[in-house]
PDB file of C-alpha atoms in Angstrom:
ATOM      1  CA  MET A   3     133.792 -14.521  49.294  1.00 67.00           C
ATOM      2  CA  SER A   4     131.788 -12.472  51.752  1.00 78.00           C
ATOM      3  CA  ALA A   5     132.681  -9.118  53.190  1.00 82.00           C
ATOM      4  CA  ILE A   6     132.992  -8.633  56.914  1.00 84.00           C
ATOM      5  CA  SER A   7     131.844  -5.368  58.381  1.00 80.00           C
ATOM      6  CA  ILE A   8     133.311  -4.246  61.678  1.00 82.00           C
ATOM      7  CA  THR A   9     131.752  -1.419  63.615  1.00 78.00           C
ATOM      8  CA  HIS A  10     132.409   0.252  66.914  1.00 73.00           C
ATOM      9  CA  LYS A  11     129.687   1.707  69.053  1.00 74.00           C
ATOM     10  CA  ILE A  12     131.068   4.493  71.174  1.00 74.00           C
ATOM     11  CA  ALA A  13     129.154   6.307  73.891  1.00 76.00           C
ATOM     12  CA  LEU A  14     130.038   9.965  74.087  1.00 78.00           C
ATOM     13  CA  LYS A  15     129.920  11.966  77.276  1.00 86.00           C
ATOM     14  CA  PRO A  16     129.981  15.485  75.848  1.00 87.00           C
ATOM     15  CA  ASN A  17     130.535  18.595  77.908  1.00 92.00           C
ATOM     16  CA  ASN A  18     128.723  21.876  77.156  1.00 94.00           C
ATOM     17  CA  LYS A  19     131.328  22.891  74.566  1.00 94.00           C
ATOM     18  CA  HIS A  20     130.870  19.603  72.706  1.00 89.00           C
ATOM     19  CA  ILE A  21     127.075  19.827  72.874  1.00 89.00           C
ATOM     20  CA  THR A  22     127.221  23.299  71.318  1.00 93.00           C
ATOM     21  CA  TYR A  23     129.509  22.013  68.560  1.00 90.00           C
ATOM     22  CA  PHE A  24     127.210  19.049  67.855  1.00 88.00           C
ATOM     23  CA  LYS A  25     124.159  21.316  67.644  1.00 90.00           C
ATOM     24  CA  LYS A  26     125.992  23.579  65.183  1.00 92.00           C
ATOM     25  CA  ALA A  27     127.023  20.573  63.086  1.00 91.00           C
ATOM     26  CA  PHE A  28     123.461  19.180  63.147  1.00 90.00           C
ATOM     27  CA  GLY A  29     122.150  22.563  62.020  1.00 92.00           C
ATOM     28  CA  CYS A  30     124.690  22.832  59.208  1.00 93.00           C
ATOM     29  CA  ALA A  31     123.850  19.310  58.025  1.00 92.00           C
ATOM     30  CA  ARG A  32     120.133  20.147  58.049  1.00 93.00           C
ATOM     31  CA  LEU A  33     120.793  23.430  56.207  1.00 95.00           C
ATOM     32  CA  ALA A  34     122.829  21.693  53.487  1.00 96.00           C
ATOM     33  CA  TYR A  35     120.170  18.988  53.005  1.00 96.00           C
ATOM     34  CA  ASN A  36     117.278  21.464  52.869  1.00 96.00           C
ATOM     35  CA  TRP A  37     119.186  23.837  50.579  1.00 97.00           C
ATOM     36  CA  GLY A  38     120.004  20.931  48.251  1.00 96.00           C
ATOM     37  CA  LEU A  39     116.398  19.718  48.211  1.00 97.00           C
ATOM     38  CA  ALA A  40     115.069  23.221  47.462  1.00 97.00           C
ATOM     39  CA  LYS A  41     117.627  23.693  44.689  1.00 96.00           C
ATOM     40  CA  TRP A  42     116.832  20.250  43.238  1.00 95.00           C
ATOM     41  CA  LYS A  43     113.112  21.153  43.138  1.00 94.00           C
ATOM     42  CA  GLU A  44     113.868  24.555  41.591  1.00 95.00           C
ATOM     43  CA  ASN A  45     116.074  23.033  38.893  1.00 94.00           C
ATOM     44  CA  TYR A  46     113.468  20.349  38.152  1.00 91.00           C
ATOM     45  CA  GLN A  47     110.767  23.003  37.645  1.00 94.00           C
ATOM     46  CA  LEU A  48     113.097  24.851  35.268  1.00 95.00           C
ATOM     47  CA  GLY A  49     113.766  21.625  33.357  1.00 94.00           C
ATOM     48  CA  ILE A  50     117.397  21.417  34.453  1.00 93.00           C
ATOM     49  CA  LYS A  51     118.781  17.986  35.295  1.00 92.00           C
ATOM     50  CA  THR A  52     120.974  18.067  38.357  1.00 90.00           C
ATOM     51  CA  ASN A  53     122.826  15.702  40.636  1.00 92.00           C
ATOM     52  CA  HIS A  54     124.241  15.812  44.131  1.00 93.00           C
ATOM     53  CA  LEU A  55     127.773  16.613  42.975  1.00 93.00           C
ATOM     54  CA  GLN A  56     126.613  19.734  41.124  1.00 94.00           C
ATOM     55  CA  LEU A  57     124.591  20.810  44.146  1.00 95.00           C
ATOM     56  CA  LYS A  58     127.527  20.277  46.491  1.00 95.00           C
ATOM     57  CA  LYS A  59     129.783  22.332  44.222  1.00 95.00           C
ATOM     58  CA  GLU A  60     127.219  25.148  44.072  1.00 95.00           C
ATOM     59  CA  PHE A  61     126.706  25.075  47.846  1.00 96.00           C
ATOM     60  CA  ASN A  62     130.473  25.214  48.415  1.00 94.00           C
ATOM     61  CA  ALA A  63     130.661  28.295  46.173  1.00 94.00           C
ATOM     62  CA  LEU A  64     128.027  30.014  48.328  1.00 94.00           C
ATOM     63  CA  LYS A  65     129.546  29.084  51.686  1.00 92.00           C
ATOM     64  CA  LYS A  66     131.882  32.063  51.949  1.00 89.00           C
ATOM     65  CA  SER A  67     129.310  34.676  51.040  1.00 94.00           C
ATOM     66  CA  GLN A  68     126.036  33.345  52.486  1.00 95.00           C
ATOM     67  CA  PHE A  69     126.819  30.539  54.911  1.00 93.00           C
ATOM     68  CA  ASN A  70     130.099  31.591  56.501  1.00 92.00           C
ATOM     69  CA  PHE A  71     129.160  29.957  59.822  1.00 94.00           C
ATOM     70  CA  VAL A  72     129.504  26.455  58.351  1.00 94.00           C
ATOM     71  CA  TYR A  73     133.277  26.830  58.609  1.00 94.00           C
ATOM     72  CA  GLU A  74     132.890  26.459  62.395  1.00 94.00           C
ATOM     73  CA  VAL A  75     132.180  22.719  62.026  1.00 92.00           C
ATOM     74  CA  THR A  76     133.689  19.761  60.199  1.00 88.00           C
ATOM     75  CA  LYS A  77     133.578  19.908  56.412  1.00 89.00           C
ATOM     76  CA  TYR A  78     131.762  16.578  56.374  1.00 89.00           C
ATOM     77  CA  ALA A  79     128.714  18.121  58.096  1.00 90.00           C
ATOM     78  CA  THR A  80     127.867  19.914  54.832  1.00 92.00           C
ATOM     79  CA  GLN A  81     129.158  17.293  52.375  1.00 92.00           C
ATOM     80  CA  GLN A  82     127.414  14.148  53.579  1.00 92.00           C
ATOM     81  CA  PRO A  83     123.847  15.573  53.365  1.00 93.00           C
ATOM     82  CA  PHE A  84     124.197  15.809  49.576  1.00 95.00           C
ATOM     83  CA  ILE A  85     125.010  12.099  49.445  1.00 93.00           C
ATOM     84  CA  HIS A  86     121.975  11.398  51.654  1.00 92.00           C
ATOM     85  CA  LEU A  87     119.839  13.570  49.375  1.00 95.00           C
ATOM     86  CA  ASN A  88     121.036  11.593  46.361  1.00 94.00           C
ATOM     87  CA  LEU A  89     120.131   8.347  48.126  1.00 93.00           C
ATOM     88  CA  ALA A  90     116.697   9.779  48.981  1.00 92.00           C
ATOM     89  CA  PHE A  91     116.048  10.630  45.324  1.00 91.00           C
ATOM     90  CA  ASN A  92     117.306   7.222  44.186  1.00 91.00           C
ATOM     91  CA  LYS A  93     114.841   5.625  46.609  1.00 91.00           C
ATOM     92  CA  PHE A  94     112.087   7.959  45.411  1.00 91.00           C
ATOM     93  CA  PHE A  95     112.586   7.029  41.737  1.00 87.00           C
ATOM     94  CA  ARG A  96     112.909   3.319  42.564  1.00 89.00           C
ATOM     95  CA  ASP A  97     109.691   3.420  44.646  1.00 89.00           C
ATOM     96  CA  LEU A  98     107.928   5.466  41.965  1.00 86.00           C
ATOM     97  CA  LYS A  99     108.387   2.583  39.528  1.00 83.00           C
ATOM     98  CA  LYS A 100     106.677   0.333  42.082  1.00 85.00           C
ATOM     99  CA  GLY A 101     103.754   2.740  42.414  1.00 84.00           C
ATOM    100  CA  LEU A 102     104.823   4.136  45.770  1.00 83.00           C
ATOM    101  CA  VAL A 103     105.380   7.828  46.386  1.00 79.00           C
ATOM    102  CA  SER A 104     107.861   8.983  48.993  1.00 83.00           C
ATOM    103  CA  TYR A 105     109.285  12.294  47.759  1.00 88.00           C
ATOM    104  CA  PRO A 106     112.168  13.508  49.945  1.00 90.00           C
ATOM    105  CA  LYS A 107     111.016  15.853  52.686  1.00 91.00           C
ATOM    106  CA  PHE A 108     112.650  18.902  54.189  1.00 92.00           C
ATOM    107  CA  LYS A 109     114.318  18.299  57.545  1.00 88.00           C
ATOM    108  CA  LYS A 110     112.702  20.148  60.437  1.00 86.00           C
ATOM    109  CA  LYS A 111     114.614  21.162  63.522  1.00 84.00           C
ATOM    110  CA  ARG A 112     112.063  19.620  65.876  1.00 77.00           C
ATOM    111  CA  GLU A 113     111.730  16.356  63.944  1.00 65.00           C
ATOM    112  CA  PHE A 114     115.345  16.049  62.824  1.00 59.00           C
ATOM    113  CA  GLN A 115     117.345  13.421  64.646  1.00 68.00           C
ATOM    114  CA  GLY A 116     120.683  15.169  64.582  1.00 71.00           C
ATOM    115  CA  SER A 117     123.469  13.361  62.851  1.00 68.00           C
ATOM    116  CA  PHE A 118     126.573  14.199  60.898  1.00 72.00           C
ATOM    117  CA  TYR A 119     129.550  12.308  59.549  1.00 68.00           C
ATOM    118  CA  ILE A 120     133.063  12.721  60.922  1.00 72.00           C
ATOM    119  CA  GLY A 121     135.879  11.588  58.671  1.00 70.00           C
ATOM    120  CA  GLY A 122     138.627   9.370  59.994  1.00 68.00           C
ATOM    121  CA  ASP A 123     141.121  12.172  59.455  1.00 69.00           C
ATOM    122  CA  GLN A 124     139.298  14.405  61.947  1.00 67.00           C
ATOM    123  CA  ILE A 125     138.925  12.217  64.999  1.00 68.00           C
ATOM    124  CA  LYS A 126     141.338  10.636  67.389  1.00 70.00           C
ATOM    125  CA  ILE A 127     140.259   8.014  69.900  1.00 68.00           C
ATOM    126  CA  ILE A 128     142.463   7.706  72.928  1.00 70.00           C
ATOM    127  CA  GLN A 129     142.353   4.494  74.912  1.00 70.00           C
ATOM    128  CA  THR A 130     141.943   5.114  78.608  1.00 70.00           C
ATOM    129  CA  ALA A 131     142.536   2.758  81.503  1.00 67.00           C
ATOM    130  CA  ASN A 132     138.855   1.902  81.952  1.00 65.00           C
ATOM    131  CA  THR A 133     138.063   0.846  78.375  1.00 56.00           C
ATOM    132  CA  ASP A 134     137.286  -2.757  77.504  1.00 56.00           C
ATOM    133  CA  TYR A 135     139.339  -3.653  74.437  1.00 51.00           C
TER     134      TYR A 135
END
């Protein structure tokens, strides 16, 4: 039995308010990823084993005091980067066994292709008259 994957490609036409929101969400996602990577490196140097769930929990504890601005965007903007970081480290360790080295890199604002995840509970798509369904 094979699984069928269905996707929808949706073109957004954001106004200035939406563009500002997206930029904030991109920045928060980049911050969470870079913070997690720095913390992972720090823990490794101290000999502490860590995983993405521990990092996410620690980041969430710091949000109120140090990163209060992340509450302006969807919660997924700061949760999903830890999953991506975990995938990056899994790839790193898998490639290391093959003799390849591709340690996860910090995301830079200029080189970062902005992206963030929006959960199904936080979006509503309204069908308009000119859509092709």
